Short mmCIF file of C-alpha atoms and ligand atoms in Angstrom, two decimals:
data_model
loop_
_atom_site.label_atom_id
_atom_site.label_comp_id
_atom_site.label_asym_id
_atom_site.label_seq_id
_atom_site.Cartn_x
_atom_site.Cartn_y
_atom_site.Cartn_z
CA UNK A 29 32.77 113.72 128.56
CA UNK A 30 30.56 115.58 129.84
CA UNK A 31 28.05 114.43 128.70
CA UNK A 32 25.73 111.19 127.65
CA UNK A 33 25.70 109.10 124.41
CA UNK A 34 22.11 108.98 124.76
CA UNK A 35 18.91 110.95 124.89
CA UNK A 36 17.61 107.70 126.59
CA UNK A 37 18.61 104.92 129.43
CA UNK A 38 16.46 102.49 128.19
CA UNK A 39 19.47 99.38 128.19
CA UNK A 40 22.50 99.12 130.05
CA UNK A 41 23.17 97.18 126.04
CA UNK A 42 23.22 100.26 123.81
CA UNK A 43 25.49 102.88 126.22
CA UNK A 44 29.11 103.23 126.67
CA UNK A 45 31.54 103.11 129.26
CA UNK A 46 32.48 106.52 128.74
CA UNK A 47 28.46 106.86 129.74
CA UNK A 48 28.53 104.50 132.78
CA UNK A 49 31.81 106.70 134.38
CA UNK A 50 29.70 109.57 133.58
CA UNK A 51 27.13 108.69 135.18
CA UNK A 52 29.01 107.13 138.23
CA UNK A 53 31.13 110.45 138.57
CA UNK A 54 27.95 112.77 138.59
CA UNK A 55 26.84 109.95 141.05
CA UNK A 56 29.79 110.47 143.92
CA UNK A 57 29.20 114.39 143.29
CA UNK A 58 25.15 113.55 144.48
CA UNK A 59 26.08 111.30 147.17
CA UNK A 60 27.96 113.73 148.95
CA UNK A 61 25.06 116.85 147.82
CA UNK A 62 22.52 113.96 149.66
CA UNK A 63 24.69 113.67 152.91
CA UNK A 64 24.67 116.87 153.84
CA UNK A 65 22.30 119.25 155.87
CA UNK A 66 20.24 120.80 153.12
CA UNK A 67 19.86 117.69 150.86
CA UNK A 68 18.10 119.42 147.76
CA UNK A 69 19.18 121.51 145.02
CA UNK A 70 17.95 123.48 141.93
CA UNK A 71 19.27 121.65 139.30
CA UNK A 72 15.65 119.86 138.12
CA UNK A 73 13.34 123.06 138.76
CA UNK A 74 10.93 123.77 135.85
CA UNK A 75 11.36 119.86 134.78
CA UNK A 76 7.89 118.34 135.18
CA UNK A 77 9.21 113.83 135.61
CA UNK A 78 5.78 111.43 135.15
CA UNK A 79 6.80 108.03 137.15
CA UNK A 80 4.72 106.17 135.38
CA UNK A 81 4.54 102.70 137.36
CA UNK A 82 2.60 99.64 135.37
CA UNK A 83 3.62 97.00 137.77
CA UNK A 84 4.39 96.58 141.34
CA UNK A 85 8.00 98.25 142.89
CA UNK A 86 8.74 99.85 146.28
CA UNK A 87 12.40 100.57 145.93
CA UNK A 88 12.56 101.96 142.31
CA UNK A 89 9.50 104.04 142.78
CA UNK A 90 11.08 105.73 146.40
CA UNK A 91 14.11 105.49 144.74
CA UNK A 92 13.69 107.96 141.80
CA UNK A 93 10.89 109.75 143.85
CA UNK A 94 13.47 111.18 146.10
CA UNK A 95 15.49 111.24 143.32
CA UNK A 96 13.13 113.90 141.49
CA UNK A 97 12.23 116.10 144.94
CA UNK A 98 16.77 115.99 145.51
CA UNK A 99 16.90 117.67 142.11
CA UNK A 100 14.27 120.07 142.65
CA UNK A 101 11.82 118.66 140.04
CA UNK A 102 8.08 118.49 139.65
CA UNK A 103 6.58 115.18 139.75
CA UNK A 104 3.91 113.62 138.69
CA UNK A 105 3.30 109.15 139.88
CA UNK A 106 0.97 107.10 138.07
CA UNK A 107 0.67 103.52 138.67
CA UNK A 108 -1.78 101.18 136.77
CA UNK A 109 -4.25 100.31 138.90
CA UNK A 110 -6.99 102.39 139.19
CA UNK A 111 -6.06 104.01 136.00
CA UNK A 112 -8.42 104.08 132.68
CA UNK A 113 -5.80 101.94 131.83
CA UNK A 114 -8.16 99.58 133.33
CA UNK A 115 -10.57 100.79 130.67
CA UNK A 116 -8.74 99.66 127.57
CA UNK A 117 -6.44 102.74 127.00
CA UNK A 118 -2.94 102.11 125.44
CA UNK A 119 0.52 102.78 126.39
CA UNK A 120 1.00 105.21 123.74
CA UNK A 121 -2.09 106.69 124.51
CA UNK A 122 -1.46 106.83 128.15
CA UNK A 123 1.07 108.29 127.74
CA UNK A 124 0.30 111.01 125.57
CA UNK A 125 -2.11 112.05 127.52
CA UNK A 126 0.11 113.29 130.45
CA UNK A 127 2.89 114.31 127.89
CA UNK A 128 -0.05 117.04 126.96
CA UNK A 129 0.13 118.09 129.82
CA UNK A 130 3.44 119.91 129.54
CA UNK A 131 5.69 116.75 130.95
CA UNK A 132 9.38 116.94 129.85
CA UNK A 133 10.73 113.28 131.28
CA UNK A 134 9.26 109.84 131.73
CA UNK A 135 10.32 106.84 134.02
CA UNK A 136 8.08 103.96 133.29
CA UNK A 137 8.08 100.56 134.77
CA UNK A 138 6.33 98.24 132.24
CA UNK A 139 6.03 94.40 132.46
CA UNK A 140 5.99 94.38 128.59
CA UNK A 141 9.85 94.18 127.32
CA UNK A 142 10.38 96.67 125.05
CA UNK A 143 7.69 98.80 126.56
CA UNK A 144 10.47 101.43 126.87
CA UNK A 145 11.64 100.76 123.68
CA UNK A 146 8.76 101.06 122.07
CA UNK A 147 7.88 104.07 123.27
CA UNK A 148 10.78 106.04 122.34
CA UNK A 149 9.85 105.33 118.62
CA UNK A 150 6.77 107.45 119.15
CA UNK A 151 7.06 110.14 121.92
CA UNK A 152 9.77 112.91 122.22
CA UNK A 153 10.04 113.39 126.20
CA UNK A 154 13.21 110.90 127.91
CA UNK A 155 12.71 107.70 128.98
CA UNK A 156 13.99 106.17 131.47
CA UNK A 157 13.99 102.32 132.03
CA UNK A 158 12.63 101.30 135.11
CA UNK A 159 12.58 97.90 134.72
CA UNK A 160 10.86 95.84 131.78
CA UNK A 161 9.59 92.91 132.66
CA UNK A 162 12.08 90.08 131.98
CA UNK A 163 14.30 92.48 129.71
CA UNK A 164 16.45 95.30 131.51
CA UNK A 165 16.70 97.28 134.55
CA UNK A 166 19.23 99.48 133.83
CA UNK A 167 19.28 101.75 136.62
CA UNK A 168 19.85 98.32 139.27
CA UNK A 169 22.77 97.75 136.92
CA UNK A 170 24.35 101.11 137.37
CA UNK A 171 23.08 101.25 141.35
CA UNK A 172 24.59 97.29 141.46
CA UNK A 173 28.48 98.37 139.83
CA UNK A 174 28.46 101.89 141.79
CA UNK A 175 28.16 99.67 144.46
CA UNK A 176 30.60 96.62 143.69
CA UNK A 177 33.46 100.03 143.32
CA UNK A 178 32.75 101.74 146.46
CA UNK A 179 33.66 98.52 148.20
CA UNK A 180 36.69 96.72 146.03
CA UNK A 181 37.49 99.82 143.50
CA UNK A 182 37.85 99.00 139.46
CA UNK A 183 36.27 96.44 138.69
CA UNK A 184 38.28 94.94 135.92
CA UNK A 185 39.30 91.56 135.79
CA UNK A 186 36.86 91.04 139.41
CA UNK A 187 35.21 88.28 139.69
CA UNK A 188 30.62 88.56 139.79
CA UNK A 189 28.97 86.00 140.75
CA UNK A 190 25.04 86.29 139.92
CA UNK A 191 23.36 83.67 142.05
CA UNK A 192 19.91 82.51 141.33
CA UNK A 193 16.98 83.24 138.85
CA UNK A 194 18.92 84.44 135.67
CA UNK A 195 15.90 82.88 133.43
CA UNK A 196 13.23 85.92 134.92
CA UNK A 197 15.95 88.67 135.89
CA UNK A 198 16.42 91.96 134.41
CA UNK A 199 18.55 92.55 136.71
CA UNK A 200 20.61 89.69 135.43
CA UNK A 201 21.12 90.28 131.84
CA UNK A 202 21.54 94.59 133.02
CA UNK A 203 24.43 93.77 135.39
CA UNK A 204 26.10 91.36 132.86
CA UNK A 205 26.59 93.68 130.37
CA UNK A 206 27.35 96.44 132.84
CA UNK A 207 29.86 94.49 134.30
CA UNK A 208 31.25 93.27 131.16
CA UNK A 209 31.78 97.23 129.89
CA UNK A 210 33.20 97.27 132.95
CA UNK A 211 35.57 95.08 132.35
CA UNK A 212 34.93 92.09 135.54
CA UNK A 213 34.59 88.04 134.81
CA UNK A 214 31.43 87.35 135.11
CA UNK A 215 29.51 83.47 135.98
CA UNK A 216 25.71 82.66 137.10
CA UNK A 217 25.02 79.99 139.13
CA UNK A 218 21.77 78.60 139.33
CA UNK A 219 19.40 75.47 139.05
CA UNK A 220 19.43 74.91 135.05
CA UNK A 221 16.65 74.46 134.21
CA UNK A 222 16.48 78.69 135.82
CA UNK A 223 19.65 78.93 133.11
CA UNK A 224 18.73 80.37 130.02
CA UNK A 225 19.98 78.02 127.03
CA UNK A 226 21.78 81.87 125.03
CA UNK A 227 23.71 82.59 128.53
CA UNK A 228 27.09 81.04 127.24
CA UNK A 229 26.39 84.03 124.12
CA UNK A 230 27.24 86.57 126.52
CA UNK A 231 31.10 85.36 127.20
CA UNK A 232 29.63 84.15 130.88
CA UNK A 233 30.38 81.01 132.48
CA UNK A 234 28.45 79.01 133.92
CA UNK A 235 27.96 76.97 137.16
CA UNK A 236 25.39 74.82 139.03
CA UNK A 237 27.14 74.26 142.03
CA UNK A 238 26.56 77.59 144.59
CA UNK A 239 29.95 75.80 146.94
CA UNK A 240 32.53 76.10 144.16
CA UNK A 241 30.44 79.47 143.16
CA UNK A 242 30.75 81.22 146.50
CA UNK A 243 34.79 80.34 146.32
CA UNK A 244 35.49 81.45 142.94
CA UNK A 245 33.80 85.07 142.86
CA UNK A 246 34.83 88.39 144.74
CA UNK A 247 31.14 89.57 144.40
CA UNK A 248 27.86 86.79 145.16
CA UNK A 249 24.69 89.02 143.41
CA UNK A 250 21.91 87.04 145.16
CA UNK A 251 19.01 87.48 143.14
CA UNK A 252 14.89 86.12 144.01
CA UNK A 253 12.84 83.64 142.22
CA UNK A 254 10.55 85.37 140.79
CA UNK A 255 7.47 83.59 141.54
CA UNK A 256 4.94 85.58 140.39
CA UNK A 257 6.77 84.69 136.50
CA UNK A 258 6.82 81.42 136.65
CA UNK A 259 3.51 79.29 134.86
CA UNK A 260 5.55 76.27 135.05
CA UNK A 261 7.72 74.76 137.46
CA UNK A 262 11.16 75.34 137.44
CA UNK A 263 12.61 73.32 140.62
CA UNK A 264 10.14 70.81 143.14
CA UNK A 265 9.53 72.83 145.73
CA UNK A 266 11.66 76.13 147.58
CA UNK A 267 12.56 74.44 150.47
CA UNK A 268 14.03 72.03 147.92
CA UNK A 269 15.52 75.22 145.99
CA UNK A 270 16.86 76.66 149.61
CA UNK A 271 18.80 73.05 150.32
CA UNK A 272 20.44 73.15 146.71
CA UNK A 273 21.14 76.68 145.77
CA UNK A 274 20.37 78.57 148.48
CA UNK A 275 23.23 80.92 150.98
CA UNK A 276 23.96 80.24 154.52
CA UNK A 277 26.54 81.10 155.65
CA UNK A 278 27.59 77.71 156.38
CA UNK A 279 28.59 78.10 153.18
CA UNK A 280 30.07 81.41 153.47
CA UNK A 281 32.22 80.37 156.39
CA UNK A 282 33.91 78.01 153.74
CA UNK A 283 35.43 79.63 151.89
CA UNK A 284 38.67 81.61 153.50
CA UNK A 285 38.33 85.17 151.73
CA UNK A 286 36.18 87.29 152.14
CA UNK A 287 33.43 88.07 150.09
CA UNK A 288 30.72 90.91 149.27
CA UNK A 289 27.12 89.67 149.25
CA UNK A 290 24.21 91.95 147.63
CA UNK A 291 20.67 91.62 146.49
CA UNK A 292 19.02 93.73 144.29
CA UNK A 293 15.77 93.28 146.75
CA UNK A 294 13.30 92.77 147.25
CA UNK A 295 15.11 89.64 149.28
CA UNK A 296 12.03 85.97 150.28
CA UNK A 297 14.36 85.72 153.84
CA UNK A 298 15.24 81.68 153.77
CA UNK A 299 14.32 81.60 150.50
CA UNK A 300 17.28 82.53 148.34
CA UNK A 301 19.65 84.29 151.31
CA UNK A 302 19.06 83.31 155.28
CA UNK A 303 18.73 86.08 157.57
CA UNK A 304 21.68 85.42 159.13
CA UNK A 305 23.74 86.18 155.73
CA UNK A 306 21.32 88.96 154.60
CA UNK A 307 22.01 91.00 157.71
CA UNK A 308 25.84 89.90 158.19
CA UNK A 309 28.59 92.42 157.69
CA UNK A 310 29.52 91.11 154.51
CA UNK A 311 26.23 92.50 153.09
CA UNK A 312 25.91 96.17 151.67
CA UNK A 313 21.88 95.20 150.59
CA UNK A 314 21.13 98.62 151.97
CA UNK A 315 24.03 100.59 150.93
CA UNK A 316 22.84 99.29 147.07
CA UNK A 317 19.86 101.43 147.73
CA UNK A 318 21.54 104.47 149.74
CA UNK A 319 23.07 104.84 146.44
CA UNK A 320 20.57 104.10 144.16
CA UNK A 321 19.01 107.24 145.04
CA UNK A 322 22.60 109.43 143.61
CA UNK A 323 22.29 107.15 140.98
CA UNK A 324 19.18 108.35 139.90
CA UNK A 325 20.05 111.95 140.44
CA UNK A 326 23.17 111.56 138.70
CA UNK A 327 20.40 109.81 135.62
CA UNK A 328 18.14 112.26 136.06
CA UNK A 329 20.33 115.23 135.75
CA UNK A 330 22.43 114.06 132.57
CA UNK A 331 18.99 112.81 130.94
CA UNK A 332 17.29 116.22 131.22
CA UNK A 333 16.78 118.12 128.10
CA UNK A 334 18.86 116.54 126.55
CA UNK A 335 17.60 115.98 122.78
N1 CP B 1549 15.24 96.03 143.39
C1 CP B 1549 13.83 96.44 142.25
O1 CP B 1549 13.77 96.83 141.82
O2 CP B 1549 13.32 96.76 143.28
P1 CP B 1549 11.46 97.24 143.65
O3 CP B 1549 10.92 95.73 142.86
O4 CP B 1549 10.71 96.83 144.47
O5 CP B 1549 11.40 98.94 142.53
#
């Protein structure tokens, strides 16, 4: 397979296992490129990409920007704060105005679930979803699975537990779709109030027991508590959350095997994970960030100009 099945990357739900494998193969090649003294290739020369961030970001925004620069694309950056969105302009009007400046591809992060999907029904440019509300974050899931594969090989039959705030997490949903396509076994673990009721329909195990889930898994992907998306209280206090659901070294020392520790960032040190765990040799948090650039280069390269 040499081409993706889609012209956009809107989510993981609608891409194939073949698409994921092609993205990984291409990312492995680009990872070699960005570890060379000359890190740039001309693959996207004459392609113009707009990065539209309607929501805050550090990793995803900088990673896309760097990936685009490594591929020699021309780029323009938009953030909602300071734009005419504040004057009432609609999303579609904003995007159509940007596209009229001869932009070929869009990377969009937006607080509304379905924003990238909605745009794909109205515009021709290739679109990459960089996170849409609580819905999907496909590039994060791809870089997470790619990073797991680098460390533990083929994911078929491997056990991955996603810990924490599953309810508000686009990373959890995209990871579940991606890991399922790659044949992994998946468990989610967190307080009952932060585990959505429909989760069983995705064929994942549910546990409320952190110690047992750490013993069960080969990979622990630990998520941040998204207080900014919680308008009601889902647990009594942050201290109580940490006491019952935080991952610390004592818990890890009580299991008789090595597991990989992952976190998509941003990390709330001392809340869902202690600094000792986040900075330990079990953690691949910064390797995830490194792999994000190669994964995004691969996606941009494979989608550019695709009809
Ligand atoms: N993991 C992630 O999406 O981080 P940012 O919000 O900083 O982009």
